[in-house]
mmCIF file of C-alpha atoms and ligand atoms in Angstrom:
data_model
loop_
_atom_site.group_PDB
_atom_site.id
_atom_site.type_symbol
_atom_site.label_atom_id
_atom_site.label_comp_id
_atom_site.label_asym_id
_atom_site.label_seq_id
_atom_site.Cartn_x
_atom_site.Cartn_y
_atom_site.Cartn_z
ATOM 1 C CA MET P 1 -39.355 -4.179 71.164
ATOM 2 C CA PRO P 2 -38.823 -2.232 67.902
ATOM 3 C CA ALA P 3 -37.543 1.342 68.017
ATOM 4 C CA VAL P 4 -40.102 4.188 67.950
ATOM 5 C CA LEU P 5 -37.988 5.901 65.301
ATOM 6 C CA GLU P 6 -35.536 4.239 62.946
ATOM 7 C CA ILE P 7 -33.477 6.274 60.512
ATOM 8 C CA LYS P 8 -31.781 3.932 58.094
ATOM 9 C CA ASN P 9 -29.017 5.041 55.733
ATOM 10 C CA LEU P 10 -30.746 8.346 55.034
ATOM 11 C CA ASP P 11 -29.420 10.340 52.082
ATOM 12 C CA VAL P 12 -30.972 13.783 51.649
ATOM 13 C CA SER P 13 -30.328 16.642 49.275
ATOM 14 C CA VAL P 14 -31.562 20.196 49.178
ATOM 15 C CA GLU P 15 -31.380 22.366 46.058
ATOM 16 C CA GLY P 16 -29.357 19.571 44.415
ATOM 17 C CA ARG P 17 -26.722 19.542 47.202
ATOM 18 C CA LYS P 18 -26.281 16.413 49.284
ATOM 19 C CA ILE P 19 -26.657 17.253 52.974
ATOM 20 C CA LEU P 20 -27.320 13.980 54.809
ATOM 21 C CA GLN P 21 -25.176 10.994 53.927
ATOM 22 C CA LYS P 22 -26.082 7.569 55.258
ATOM 23 C CA ALA P 23 -27.468 8.973 58.506
ATOM 24 C CA ASN P 24 -28.567 6.292 60.996
ATOM 25 C CA LEU P 25 -30.398 6.653 64.299
ATOM 26 C CA ASP P 26 -32.604 4.394 66.469
ATOM 27 C CA VAL P 27 -34.712 5.901 69.248
ATOM 28 C CA TYR P 28 -36.673 3.707 71.664
ATOM 29 C CA ASP P 29 -39.700 4.486 73.840
ATOM 30 C CA GLY P 30 -39.050 7.123 76.474
ATOM 31 C CA GLU P 31 -35.423 7.647 75.483
ATOM 32 C CA ALA P 32 -33.745 11.048 75.203
ATOM 33 C CA HIS P 33 -31.197 11.328 72.405
ATOM 34 C CA VAL P 34 -29.002 14.380 72.016
ATOM 35 C CA ILE P 35 -27.576 15.420 68.655
ATOM 36 C CA MET P 36 -24.637 17.823 68.633
ATOM 37 C CA GLY P 37 -22.422 18.860 65.750
ATOM 38 C CA PRO P 38 -20.802 21.854 64.075
ATOM 39 C CA ASN P 39 -22.885 24.540 62.343
ATOM 40 C CA GLY P 40 -24.141 23.351 58.979
ATOM 41 C CA SER P 41 -23.543 19.665 59.711
ATOM 42 C CA GLY P 42 -27.175 18.709 58.946
ATOM 43 C CA LYS P 43 -28.898 18.524 62.347
ATOM 44 C CA SER P 44 -31.878 20.717 61.430
ATOM 45 C CA THR P 45 -32.045 19.012 58.031
ATOM 46 C CA LEU P 46 -32.489 15.666 59.795
ATOM 47 C CA ALA P 47 -35.248 17.157 61.986
ATOM 48 C CA PHE P 48 -37.054 18.634 58.955
ATOM 49 C CA CYS P 49 -36.772 15.341 57.079
ATOM 50 C CA ILE P 50 -38.373 13.394 59.926
ATOM 51 C CA LEU P 51 -41.356 15.758 59.586
ATOM 52 C CA GLY P 52 -41.295 15.597 55.756
ATOM 53 C CA HIS P 53 -40.377 19.184 54.839
ATOM 54 C CA PRO P 54 -40.959 19.361 51.053
ATOM 55 C CA ALA P 55 -37.684 21.245 50.349
ATOM 56 C CA TYR P 56 -35.612 18.271 51.512
ATOM 57 C CA LYS P 57 -35.402 15.429 49.003
ATOM 58 C CA VAL P 58 -34.881 11.941 50.367
ATOM 59 C CA GLU P 59 -32.567 10.278 47.834
ATOM 60 C CA GLY P 60 -32.146 7.017 49.708
ATOM 61 C CA GLY P 61 -32.820 5.238 52.967
ATOM 62 C CA GLU P 62 -35.862 5.098 55.206
ATOM 63 C CA ILE P 63 -37.519 6.930 58.070
ATOM 64 C CA ILE P 64 -39.564 4.403 60.068
ATOM 65 C CA PHE P 65 -41.907 5.455 62.864
ATOM 66 C CA LYS P 66 -43.668 2.863 65.026
ATOM 67 C CA GLY P 67 -42.880 0.245 62.357
ATOM 68 C CA SER P 68 -44.288 2.192 59.356
ATOM 69 C CA VAL P 69 -42.200 3.822 56.648
ATOM 70 C CA LEU P 70 -42.862 7.579 56.648
ATOM 71 C CA ASN P 71 -41.000 8.514 53.453
ATOM 72 C CA ASP P 72 -44.128 9.174 51.369
ATOM 73 C CA LEU P 73 -46.311 10.758 54.065
ATOM 74 C CA LYS P 74 -47.095 14.474 54.205
ATOM 75 C CA THR P 75 -46.091 16.582 57.200
ATOM 76 C CA ASP P 76 -49.611 16.753 58.685
ATOM 77 C CA GLU P 77 -49.947 12.966 58.450
ATOM 78 C CA ARG P 78 -46.653 12.535 60.293
ATOM 79 C CA ALA P 79 -47.753 15.024 62.960
ATOM 80 C CA ARG P 80 -51.012 13.095 63.417
ATOM 81 C CA LEU P 81 -49.012 9.917 63.991
ATOM 82 C CA GLY P 82 -47.467 11.673 66.998
ATOM 83 C CA ILE P 83 -44.299 13.475 65.890
ATOM 84 C CA PHE P 84 -43.667 17.029 67.071
ATOM 85 C CA LEU P 85 -40.910 19.429 65.992
ATOM 86 C CA GLY P 86 -39.942 22.483 68.016
ATOM 87 C CA PHE P 87 -38.207 24.773 65.517
ATOM 88 C CA GLN P 88 -34.741 26.305 65.828
ATOM 89 C CA ASN P 89 -36.211 29.574 64.530
ATOM 90 C CA PRO P 90 -39.954 29.587 65.275
ATOM 91 C CA LEU P 91 -41.780 31.858 62.840
ATOM 92 C CA ALA P 92 -44.441 34.374 63.806
ATOM 93 C CA LEU P 93 -47.945 33.549 62.584
ATOM 94 C CA GLU P 94 -49.782 36.830 62.567
ATOM 95 C CA GLY P 95 -53.522 36.244 63.043
ATOM 96 C CA VAL P 96 -53.160 32.612 64.155
ATOM 97 C CA SER P 97 -53.166 32.395 67.937
ATOM 98 C CA PHE P 98 -51.619 29.675 70.079
ATOM 99 C CA PHE P 99 -55.210 28.927 71.084
ATOM 100 C CA SER P 100 -56.534 28.444 67.528
ATOM 101 C CA LEU P 101 -53.508 26.365 66.533
ATOM 102 C CA MET P 102 -53.896 24.067 69.550
ATOM 103 C CA GLN P 103 -57.669 23.900 69.072
ATOM 104 C CA ALA P 104 -57.193 22.701 65.471
ATOM 105 C CA ALA P 105 -54.524 20.215 66.567
ATOM 106 C CA ARG P 106 -56.726 18.869 69.374
ATOM 107 C CA GLU P 107 -59.671 18.513 66.989
ATOM 108 C CA ALA P 108 -57.471 16.508 64.600
ATOM 109 C CA GLN P 109 -56.223 14.348 67.483
ATOM 110 C CA ASN P 110 -59.761 13.786 68.783
ATOM 111 C CA ALA P 111 -61.071 12.912 65.312
ATOM 112 C CA LYS P 112 -58.306 10.285 65.016
ATOM 113 C CA ARG P 113 -59.108 8.875 68.464
ATOM 114 C CA LYS P 114 -62.864 9.207 67.826
ATOM 115 C CA ALA P 115 -63.024 11.223 71.046
ATOM 116 C CA GLN P 116 -65.328 14.140 71.758
ATOM 117 C CA ASN P 117 -63.923 17.628 71.361
ATOM 118 C CA MET P 118 -63.172 19.344 74.624
ATOM 119 C CA ASP P 119 -64.905 22.448 75.861
ATOM 120 C CA ILE P 120 -63.160 25.575 74.498
ATOM 121 C CA PHE P 121 -63.191 27.236 77.933
ATOM 122 C CA GLU P 122 -61.443 24.211 79.374
ATOM 123 C CA LEU P 123 -58.881 24.347 76.556
ATOM 124 C CA HIS P 124 -58.364 28.077 77.129
ATOM 125 C CA ASN P 125 -57.724 27.457 80.842
ATOM 126 C CA GLU P 126 -55.412 24.555 80.133
ATOM 127 C CA LEU P 127 -53.336 26.621 77.689
ATOM 128 C CA GLY P 128 -53.227 29.512 80.171
ATOM 129 C CA GLU P 129 -51.787 27.155 82.791
ATOM 130 C CA LYS P 130 -49.285 25.735 80.295
ATOM 131 C CA VAL P 131 -47.904 29.146 79.293
ATOM 132 C CA SER P 132 -47.883 30.400 82.912
ATOM 133 C CA SER P 133 -45.953 27.354 84.066
ATOM 134 C CA LEU P 134 -43.261 28.312 81.551
ATOM 135 C CA GLY P 135 -43.126 31.853 82.922
ATOM 136 C CA LEU P 136 -45.139 33.468 80.118
ATOM 137 C CA ASP P 137 -48.000 35.902 80.499
ATOM 138 C CA LYS P 138 -51.447 34.362 79.822
ATOM 139 C CA ASP P 139 -51.912 36.911 76.996
ATOM 140 C CA PHE P 140 -49.771 34.620 74.855
ATOM 141 C CA VAL P 141 -52.729 32.229 74.517
ATOM 142 C CA MET P 142 -54.773 34.594 72.326
ATOM 143 C CA ARG P 143 -51.980 36.641 70.697
ATOM 144 C CA GLY P 144 -50.794 35.772 67.158
ATOM 145 C CA LEU P 145 -48.361 32.897 67.663
ATOM 146 C CA ASN P 146 -44.869 34.304 68.274
ATOM 147 C CA ASP P 147 -46.134 37.707 67.117
ATOM 148 C CA GLY P 148 -43.761 40.229 68.689
ATOM 149 C CA ALA P 149 -42.370 37.483 70.940
ATOM 150 C CA SER P 150 -38.704 37.503 71.960
ATOM 151 C CA GLY P 151 -36.356 34.645 71.053
ATOM 152 C CA GLY P 152 -36.675 33.048 74.494
ATOM 153 C CA GLU P 153 -40.460 33.488 74.565
ATOM 154 C CA ARG P 154 -40.722 31.694 71.231
ATOM 155 C CA LYS P 155 -38.776 28.725 72.618
ATOM 156 C CA LYS P 156 -41.104 28.600 75.631
ATOM 157 C CA LEU P 157 -44.118 28.608 73.292
ATOM 158 C CA GLU P 158 -42.618 25.679 71.383
ATOM 159 C CA MET P 159 -42.448 23.765 74.672
ATOM 160 C CA ALA P 160 -46.019 24.803 75.547
ATOM 161 C CA GLN P 161 -47.130 23.273 72.229
ATOM 162 C CA ALA P 162 -45.252 20.025 72.925
ATOM 163 C CA LYS P 163 -46.804 19.803 76.397
ATOM 164 C CA THR P 164 -50.285 20.343 74.954
ATOM 165 C CA LEU P 165 -49.950 17.891 72.071
ATOM 166 C CA LYS P 166 -48.268 15.098 74.086
ATOM 167 C CA PRO P 167 -46.561 13.529 71.069
ATOM 168 C CA ARG P 168 -44.935 10.113 70.999
ATOM 169 C CA LEU P 169 -41.723 11.655 69.663
ATOM 170 C CA ALA P 170 -40.706 15.260 70.358
ATOM 171 C CA ILE P 171 -37.796 16.790 68.456
ATOM 172 C CA PHE P 172 -36.450 20.025 69.915
ATOM 173 C CA ASP P 173 -34.081 21.931 67.661
ATOM 174 C CA GLU P 174 -31.945 24.230 69.837
ATOM 175 C CA ILE P 175 -34.776 24.874 72.287
ATOM 176 C CA ASP P 176 -32.085 25.840 74.823
ATOM 177 C CA THR P 177 -30.676 28.682 72.711
ATOM 178 C CA GLY P 178 -31.625 32.196 73.773
ATOM 179 C CA LEU P 179 -32.937 31.271 77.216
ATOM 180 C CA ASP P 180 -31.901 32.972 80.443
ATOM 181 C CA VAL P 181 -30.388 30.705 83.129
ATOM 182 C CA ASP P 182 -33.657 30.204 85.036
ATOM 183 C CA ALA P 183 -35.585 29.497 81.831
ATOM 184 C CA LEU P 184 -32.874 27.047 80.745
ATOM 185 C CA LYS P 185 -33.279 25.089 83.977
ATOM 186 C CA LYS P 186 -37.064 25.096 83.594
ATOM 187 C CA MET P 187 -36.788 23.976 79.959
ATOM 188 C CA GLY P 188 -34.486 21.115 80.936
ATOM 189 C CA GLU P 189 -36.914 20.049 83.650
ATOM 190 C CA GLU P 190 -39.831 20.169 81.196
ATOM 191 C CA ILE P 191 -37.937 17.945 78.738
ATOM 192 C CA SER P 192 -37.150 15.574 81.586
ATOM 193 C CA GLU P 193 -40.855 15.467 82.543
ATOM 194 C CA LEU P 194 -41.847 14.634 78.962
ATOM 195 C CA LYS P 195 -39.283 11.821 78.935
ATOM 196 C CA LYS P 196 -40.583 10.470 82.260
ATOM 197 C CA SER P 197 -44.120 10.456 80.857
ATOM 198 C CA GLY P 198 -42.916 8.115 78.073
ATOM 199 C CA VAL P 199 -42.299 10.618 75.269
ATOM 200 C CA SER P 200 -39.190 9.879 73.189
ATOM 201 C CA VAL P 201 -37.071 12.997 72.780
ATOM 202 C CA ILE P 202 -34.472 14.118 70.256
ATOM 203 C CA LEU P 203 -32.704 17.194 71.546
ATOM 204 C CA ILE P 204 -30.498 19.080 69.106
ATOM 205 C CA THR P 205 -28.143 21.367 70.967
ATOM 206 C CA HIS P 206 -24.755 23.079 70.890
ATOM 207 C CA TYR P 207 -24.375 23.168 74.667
ATOM 208 C CA GLN P 208 -23.748 20.597 77.343
ATOM 209 C CA ARG P 209 -25.378 22.792 80.031
ATOM 210 C CA ILE P 210 -28.990 21.667 79.338
ATOM 211 C CA LEU P 211 -27.809 18.135 80.108
ATOM 212 C CA ASN P 212 -27.476 19.196 83.754
ATOM 213 C CA TYR P 213 -31.287 18.849 83.778
ATOM 214 C CA VAL P 214 -31.983 16.155 81.149
ATOM 215 C CA ARG P 215 -30.281 12.788 81.486
ATOM 216 C CA PRO P 216 -29.611 11.643 77.924
ATOM 217 C CA ASP P 217 -29.668 7.976 76.996
ATOM 218 C CA LYS P 218 -27.357 8.701 74.078
ATOM 219 C CA VAL P 219 -25.379 11.605 72.679
ATOM 220 C CA HIS P 220 -24.588 11.618 68.959
ATOM 221 C CA ILE P 221 -22.208 13.801 67.024
ATOM 222 C CA MET P 222 -23.176 14.732 63.472
ATOM 223 C CA VAL P 223 -20.470 15.860 61.072
ATOM 224 C CA ASP P 224 -20.996 16.426 57.330
ATOM 225 C CA GLY P 225 -24.432 14.832 57.364
ATOM 226 C CA SER P 226 -23.588 11.604 59.190
ATOM 227 C CA ILE P 227 -23.551 10.507 62.811
ATOM 228 C CA VAL P 228 -19.833 9.956 63.327
ATOM 229 C CA GLN P 229 -19.799 9.097 67.017
ATOM 230 C CA SER P 230 -22.319 8.074 69.695
ATOM 231 C CA GLY P 231 -21.874 7.751 73.432
ATOM 232 C CA GLY P 232 -23.243 8.877 76.765
ATOM 233 C CA ALA P 233 -23.365 12.262 78.504
ATOM 234 C CA GLU P 234 -19.562 12.231 78.752
ATOM 235 C CA LEU P 235 -19.373 12.797 74.993
ATOM 236 C CA ALA P 236 -21.173 16.141 75.399
ATOM 237 C CA GLU P 237 -18.707 17.059 78.151
ATOM 238 C CA LYS P 238 -15.750 16.300 75.898
ATOM 239 C CA ILE P 239 -17.218 18.508 73.162
ATOM 240 C CA ASN P 240 -17.891 21.236 75.720
ATOM 241 C CA GLU P 241 -14.266 21.169 76.848
ATOM 242 C CA SER P 242 -12.441 20.554 73.601
ATOM 243 C CA GLY P 243 -14.804 21.425 70.738
ATOM 244 C CA TYR P 244 -15.007 19.267 67.658
ATOM 245 C CA SER P 245 -11.231 19.167 67.180
ATOM 246 C CA TYR P 246 -11.492 16.316 69.692
ATOM 247 C CA LEU P 247 -12.992 14.161 66.927
ATOM 248 C CA LYS P 248 -9.843 14.424 64.806
ATOM 249 C CA CYS P 249 -7.836 12.536 67.451
ATOM 250 C CA PRO P 250 -10.401 10.393 69.314
ATOM 251 C CA VAL P 251 -9.338 9.224 72.754
ATOM 252 C CA GLN P 252 -8.602 5.482 72.777
ATOM 253 C CA THR P 253 -10.970 3.633 75.101
HETATM 254 N N1 ATP A 301 -33.412 25.093 52.220
HETATM 255 C C1 ATP A 301 -32.088 25.100 52.051
HETATM 256 N N2 ATP A 301 -31.526 25.639 50.953
HETATM 257 C C2 ATP A 301 -30.191 25.622 50.760
HETATM 258 N N3 ATP A 301 -29.308 25.097 51.630
HETATM 259 C C3 ATP A 301 -29.805 24.552 52.743
HETATM 260 C C4 ATP A 301 -31.204 24.518 53.020
HETATM 261 N N4 ATP A 301 -31.403 23.914 54.207
HETATM 262 C C5 ATP A 301 -30.167 23.583 54.639
HETATM 263 N N5 ATP A 301 -29.221 23.959 53.775
HETATM 264 C C6 ATP A 301 -27.766 23.779 53.937
HETATM 265 O O1 ATP A 301 -27.549 22.480 54.473
HETATM 266 C C7 ATP A 301 -26.493 22.483 55.406
HETATM 267 C C8 ATP A 301 -26.994 21.897 56.716
HETATM 268 O O2 ATP A 301 -27.883 22.818 57.304
HETATM 269 P P1 ATP A 301 -28.598 22.544 58.700
HETATM 270 O O3 ATP A 301 -29.510 23.704 58.934
HETATM 271 O O4 ATP A 301 -29.188 21.194 58.671
HETATM 272 O O5 ATP A 301 -27.353 22.572 59.693
HETATM 273 P P2 ATP A 301 -27.328 22.494 61.284
HETATM 274 O O6 ATP A 301 -26.438 21.337 61.637
HETATM 275 O O7 ATP A 301 -28.701 22.498 61.826
HETATM 276 O O8 ATP A 301 -26.553 23.845 61.652
HETATM 277 P P3 ATP A 301 -26.718 24.860 62.924
HETATM 278 O O9 ATP A 301 -25.970 24.245 64.046
HETATM 279 O O10 ATP A 301 -26.040 26.112 62.431
HETATM 280 O O11 ATP A 301 -28.181 25.051 63.176
HETATM 281 C C9 ATP A 301 -26.022 23.929 55.506
HETATM 282 O O12 ATP A 301 -24.866 24.098 54.735
HETATM 283 C C10 ATP A 301 -27.182 24.729 54.960
HETATM 284 O O13 ATP A 301 -26.757 25.936 54.378
HETATM 285 MG MG1 MG A 302 -29.789 23.833 62.948
#
């Protein structure tokens, strides 16, 4: 079976500076891949490129999703194909509620599936349950998205969006940063649930601790815009113990 996502020799520049260099990654159905790497190594750039952020220029290589090349598609077209990105720094959208955003997204999904739009009261209840299950007050459904929300609350709202949209591929960029210990456990369990339901996950993180709750199929280390090493959960443990200096003298296996 082909991979859900194939990144092939991706070269990307931003503002004329090369950031990604021959990045490669294959993600299969229902797999969870973790990407770690030093600050500024290009992890968020890779996530933005998969969604087609216009500031990032693809100079070479391909991004293939479910067998189709995405390179020339706009962000909304990629989202409609079933790719979701939870941002490292979710922005506040004053005047656009979680409800109205999810309503628009559901309408777009239903139009694509030629399905009938759901009742708005049903959607309101569903979103209320989603935010409550993440430990957020139901007020978050109608408030401006992330408006006045704390760092941890914003990460929970990113997860609430992923749970509502049920994408085929969910990319979470540091969704574990800024969470208290209970919220971290809950977030890990939510990611695990998504994986069990067949969603492919790319989890960008600096910390091994979320992997106590999400069993990764692969862990990759990105340095200077390339994946320099891939392995299992033990790779995240090595980084946790020794930092990235470990990569300069890799253990012989
Ligand atoms: N829009 C931009 N304009 C200028 N430079 C950028 C832009 N986006 C990314 N960069 C640069 O590209 C490099 C990679 O950034 P990126 O955000 O992908 O790193 P990262 O691996 O996600 O880091 P972190 O772990 O700190 O989140 C950095 O040096 C960053 O300053
Ligand atoms: Mg980043």
